[in-house]
Amino acid sequence: MFIELTTPQLMIVNFETPFQQLLQQQRPLLRKFNKAKKWQLWLSDRPMLKRSWIHFAGLDKQKVIHLANLKHENLISTIEKALQSKNCSYVVACINFLNEQDRLRLQRALLLSDTCLFLVHDDTQNIQYH
């Protein structure tokens, strides 16, 4: 994250990744989840989560798992399996496209799970049209 001071009244905050933005915006909620004795799963199609951000957010780095370089079809399947396992406090997934079939799969898995799911859109990647 870097802060660009344009004028004394205007401050522009830029985040390196959507994960950093989520950590900053949802810090109280993530800290609450951190108290549970479950994993905290972060998924993306590229490396996006830095240990320094985890430390800054006050999360237990021993509980945080970041799986990177997942292809879209593996990402949906991994989210679904994580929700079904009920071993995670929450799952954060960086995803730019969710078709109706995938959305229904995730909704079904969520109904049977006590896990929270954050789907994060990554504006920094090229948008793919399907």
PDB file of C-alpha atoms in Angstrom:
ATOM      1  CA  MET A   1       0.000   0.000   0.000  1.00  0.00           C
ATOM      2  CA  PHE A   2       1.251   3.463  -0.719  1.00  0.00           C
ATOM      3  CA  ILE A   3      -0.356   6.765   0.098  1.00  0.00           C
ATOM      4  CA  GLU A   4      -0.060   9.622  -2.326  1.00  0.00           C
ATOM      5  CA  LEU A   5      -0.732  12.993  -0.780  1.00  0.00           C
ATOM      6  CA  THR A   6      -2.196  15.196  -3.483  1.00  0.00           C
ATOM      7  CA  THR A   7      -3.426  18.076  -1.309  1.00  0.00           C
ATOM      8  CA  PRO A   8      -3.853  18.511   2.450  1.00  0.00           C
ATOM      9  CA  GLN A   9      -7.532  17.534   2.060  1.00  0.00           C
ATOM     10  CA  LEU A  10      -7.134  14.680  -0.419  1.00  0.00           C
ATOM     11  CA  MET A  11      -5.294  11.463   0.196  1.00  0.00           C
ATOM     12  CA  ILE A  12      -5.160   8.715  -2.427  1.00  0.00           C
ATOM     13  CA  VAL A  13      -4.515   5.200  -1.155  1.00  0.00           C
ATOM     14  CA  ASN A  14      -3.342   2.592  -3.646  1.00  0.00           C
ATOM     15  CA  PHE A  15      -3.130  -1.083  -2.763  1.00  0.00           C
ATOM     16  CA  GLU A  16      -0.663  -3.405  -4.413  1.00  0.00           C
ATOM     17  CA  THR A  17      -3.218  -6.205  -4.667  1.00  0.00           C
ATOM     18  CA  PRO A  18      -6.884  -6.836  -3.838  1.00  0.00           C
ATOM     19  CA  PHE A  19      -5.691  -9.087  -0.993  1.00  0.00           C
ATOM     20  CA  GLN A  20      -3.921  -6.165   0.655  1.00  0.00           C
ATOM     21  CA  GLN A  21      -7.086  -4.095   0.307  1.00  0.00           C
ATOM     22  CA  LEU A  22      -9.187  -6.849   1.898  1.00  0.00           C
ATOM     23  CA  LEU A  23      -6.722  -7.218   4.786  1.00  0.00           C
ATOM     24  CA  GLN A  24      -6.887  -3.485   5.398  1.00  0.00           C
ATOM     25  CA  GLN A  25     -10.664  -3.106   5.100  1.00  0.00           C
ATOM     26  CA  GLN A  26     -11.705  -6.291   6.918  1.00  0.00           C
ATOM     27  CA  ARG A  27      -9.001  -6.394   9.605  1.00  0.00           C
ATOM     28  CA  PRO A  28     -11.422  -6.533  12.615  1.00  0.00           C
ATOM     29  CA  LEU A  29     -13.452  -9.346  11.049  1.00  0.00           C
ATOM     30  CA  LEU A  30     -10.367 -11.329  10.018  1.00  0.00           C
ATOM     31  CA  ARG A  31      -8.911 -10.957  13.528  1.00  0.00           C
ATOM     32  CA  LYS A  32     -12.147 -12.377  14.925  1.00  0.00           C
ATOM     33  CA  PHE A  33     -11.851 -15.382  12.578  1.00  0.00           C
ATOM     34  CA  ASN A  34      -8.183 -15.663  13.579  1.00  0.00           C
ATOM     35  CA  LYS A  35      -9.259 -16.699  17.096  1.00  0.00           C
ATOM     36  CA  ALA A  36     -10.848 -19.901  15.781  1.00  0.00           C
ATOM     37  CA  LYS A  37      -8.736 -23.035  15.618  1.00  0.00           C
ATOM     38  CA  LYS A  38      -9.203 -23.352  11.889  1.00  0.00           C
ATOM     39  CA  TRP A  39      -7.214 -22.544   8.756  1.00  0.00           C
ATOM     40  CA  GLN A  40      -7.450 -19.261   6.876  1.00  0.00           C
ATOM     41  CA  LEU A  41      -7.253 -20.047   3.160  1.00  0.00           C
ATOM     42  CA  TRP A  42      -6.240 -17.495   0.520  1.00  0.00           C
ATOM     43  CA  LEU A  43      -6.458 -18.541  -3.147  1.00  0.00           C
ATOM     44  CA  SER A  44      -5.307 -16.803  -6.300  1.00  0.00           C
ATOM     45  CA  ASP A  45      -4.066 -17.378  -9.794  1.00  0.00           C
ATOM     46  CA  ARG A  46      -0.774 -15.649  -8.958  1.00  0.00           C
ATOM     47  CA  PRO A  47       1.253 -14.810  -5.843  1.00  0.00           C
ATOM     48  CA  MET A  48      -0.527 -11.956  -4.094  1.00  0.00           C
ATOM     49  CA  LEU A  49      -0.261 -12.370  -0.335  1.00  0.00           C
ATOM     50  CA  LYS A  50       2.782 -11.127   1.547  1.00  0.00           C
ATOM     51  CA  ARG A  51       3.732 -12.306   5.046  1.00  0.00           C
ATOM     52  CA  SER A  52       4.309  -8.689   6.076  1.00  0.00           C
ATOM     53  CA  TRP A  53       0.628  -7.941   5.359  1.00  0.00           C
ATOM     54  CA  ILE A  54      -0.454 -10.936   7.448  1.00  0.00           C
ATOM     55  CA  HIS A  55       1.692  -9.685  10.315  1.00  0.00           C
ATOM     56  CA  PHE A  56       0.367  -6.120   9.909  1.00  0.00           C
ATOM     57  CA  ALA A  57      -3.237  -7.405   9.996  1.00  0.00           C
ATOM     58  CA  GLY A  58      -2.501  -9.260  13.241  1.00  0.00           C
ATOM     59  CA  LEU A  59      -3.215 -12.719  11.847  1.00  0.00           C
ATOM     60  CA  ASP A  60      -1.503 -15.909  12.985  1.00  0.00           C
ATOM     61  CA  LYS A  61       0.861 -16.777  10.138  1.00  0.00           C
ATOM     62  CA  GLN A  62       0.772 -20.428  11.238  1.00  0.00           C
ATOM     63  CA  LYS A  63      -2.931 -20.595  10.316  1.00  0.00           C
ATOM     64  CA  VAL A  64      -2.781 -18.731   6.993  1.00  0.00           C
ATOM     65  CA  ILE A  65      -2.410 -20.785   3.827  1.00  0.00           C
ATOM     66  CA  HIS A  66      -1.943 -19.127   0.445  1.00  0.00           C
ATOM     67  CA  LEU A  67      -2.303 -21.281  -2.635  1.00  0.00           C
ATOM     68  CA  ALA A  68      -1.189 -19.371  -5.704  1.00  0.00           C
ATOM     69  CA  ASN A  69      -1.023 -20.016  -9.432  1.00  0.00           C
ATOM     70  CA  LEU A  70      -4.366 -21.832  -9.548  1.00  0.00           C
ATOM     71  CA  LYS A  71      -6.134 -21.969 -12.889  1.00  0.00           C
ATOM     72  CA  HIS A  72      -9.771 -20.837 -12.846  1.00  0.00           C
ATOM     73  CA  GLU A  73     -11.259 -24.346 -13.010  1.00  0.00           C
ATOM     74  CA  ASN A  74      -8.998 -25.502 -10.155  1.00  0.00           C
ATOM     75  CA  LEU A  75      -9.813 -22.385  -8.170  1.00  0.00           C
ATOM     76  CA  ILE A  76     -13.547 -23.097  -8.126  1.00  0.00           C
ATOM     77  CA  SER A  77     -12.969 -26.736  -7.229  1.00  0.00           C
ATOM     78  CA  THR A  78     -10.521 -25.810  -4.451  1.00  0.00           C
ATOM     79  CA  ILE A  79     -12.967 -23.276  -2.975  1.00  0.00           C
ATOM     80  CA  GLU A  80     -15.737 -25.864  -3.093  1.00  0.00           C
ATOM     81  CA  LYS A  81     -13.600 -28.514  -1.360  1.00  0.00           C
ATOM     82  CA  ALA A  82     -12.421 -26.069   1.304  1.00  0.00           C
ATOM     83  CA  LEU A  83     -16.011 -25.116   2.098  1.00  0.00           C
ATOM     84  CA  GLN A  84     -17.096 -28.746   2.244  1.00  0.00           C
ATOM     85  CA  SER A  85     -14.212 -29.707   4.551  1.00  0.00           C
ATOM     86  CA  LYS A  86     -15.288 -27.165   7.206  1.00  0.00           C
ATOM     87  CA  ASN A  87     -11.619 -26.838   8.241  1.00  0.00           C
ATOM     88  CA  CYS A  88     -11.349 -23.129   7.400  1.00  0.00           C
ATOM     89  CA  SER A  89     -12.610 -20.077   9.263  1.00  0.00           C
ATOM     90  CA  TYR A  90     -12.782 -18.303   5.946  1.00  0.00           C
ATOM     91  CA  VAL A  91     -11.716 -18.613   2.323  1.00  0.00           C
ATOM     92  CA  VAL A  92     -10.568 -15.605   0.300  1.00  0.00           C
ATOM     93  CA  ALA A  93     -10.386 -16.137  -3.443  1.00  0.00           C
ATOM     94  CA  CYS A  94      -9.263 -13.696  -6.084  1.00  0.00           C
ATOM     95  CA  ILE A  95     -11.514 -14.358  -9.033  1.00  0.00           C
ATOM     96  CA  ASN A  96     -12.469 -12.217 -12.015  1.00  0.00           C
ATOM     97  CA  PHE A  97     -15.121 -14.333 -13.666  1.00  0.00           C
ATOM     98  CA  LEU A  98     -17.820 -16.469 -12.100  1.00  0.00           C
ATOM     99  CA  ASN A  99     -20.329 -18.120 -14.411  1.00  0.00           C
ATOM    100  CA  GLU A 100     -23.768 -19.213 -13.253  1.00  0.00           C
ATOM    101  CA  GLN A 101     -22.795 -22.882 -12.864  1.00  0.00           C
ATOM    102  CA  ASP A 102     -19.781 -22.021 -10.681  1.00  0.00           C
ATOM    103  CA  ARG A 103     -21.842 -19.589  -8.625  1.00  0.00           C
ATOM    104  CA  LEU A 104     -24.420 -22.309  -7.936  1.00  0.00           C
ATOM    105  CA  ARG A 105     -21.682 -24.805  -6.974  1.00  0.00           C
ATOM    106  CA  LEU A 106     -20.252 -22.353  -4.474  1.00  0.00           C
ATOM    107  CA  GLN A 107     -23.672 -21.433  -3.092  1.00  0.00           C
ATOM    108  CA  ARG A 108     -24.473 -25.124  -2.489  1.00  0.00           C
ATOM    109  CA  ALA A 109     -21.155 -25.645  -0.729  1.00  0.00           C
ATOM    110  CA  LEU A 110     -21.718 -22.528   1.393  1.00  0.00           C
ATOM    111  CA  LEU A 111     -25.139 -23.732   2.523  1.00  0.00           C
ATOM    112  CA  LEU A 112     -23.546 -26.837   4.035  1.00  0.00           C
ATOM    113  CA  SER A 113     -20.569 -25.022   5.505  1.00  0.00           C
ATOM    114  CA  ASP A 114     -19.895 -22.763   8.466  1.00  0.00           C
ATOM    115  CA  THR A 115     -17.097 -21.081   6.529  1.00  0.00           C
ATOM    116  CA  CYS A 116     -17.164 -17.480   5.317  1.00  0.00           C
ATOM    117  CA  LEU A 117     -16.263 -16.869   1.671  1.00  0.00           C
ATOM    118  CA  PHE A 118     -14.777 -13.638   0.321  1.00  0.00           C
ATOM    119  CA  LEU A 119     -14.644 -13.387  -3.467  1.00  0.00           C
ATOM    120  CA  VAL A 120     -12.305 -10.586  -4.480  1.00  0.00           C
ATOM    121  CA  HIS A 121     -12.200  -9.032  -7.921  1.00  0.00           C
ATOM    122  CA  ASP A 122      -8.712  -8.164  -9.126  1.00  0.00           C
ATOM    123  CA  ASP A 123      -8.860  -4.976 -11.213  1.00  0.00           C
ATOM    124  CA  THR A 124      -5.147  -5.127 -11.978  1.00  0.00           C
ATOM    125  CA  GLN A 125      -5.401  -8.139 -14.269  1.00  0.00           C
ATOM    126  CA  ASN A 126      -6.554  -8.068 -17.847  1.00  0.00           C
ATOM    127  CA  ILE A 127     -10.270  -8.670 -18.091  1.00  0.00           C
ATOM    128  CA  GLN A 128     -11.079 -11.813 -20.011  1.00  0.00           C
ATOM    129  CA  TYR A 129     -14.281 -12.004 -21.983  1.00  0.00           C
ATOM    130  CA  HIS A 130     -16.028 -15.369 -22.115  1.00  0.00           C
TER     131      HIS A 130
END
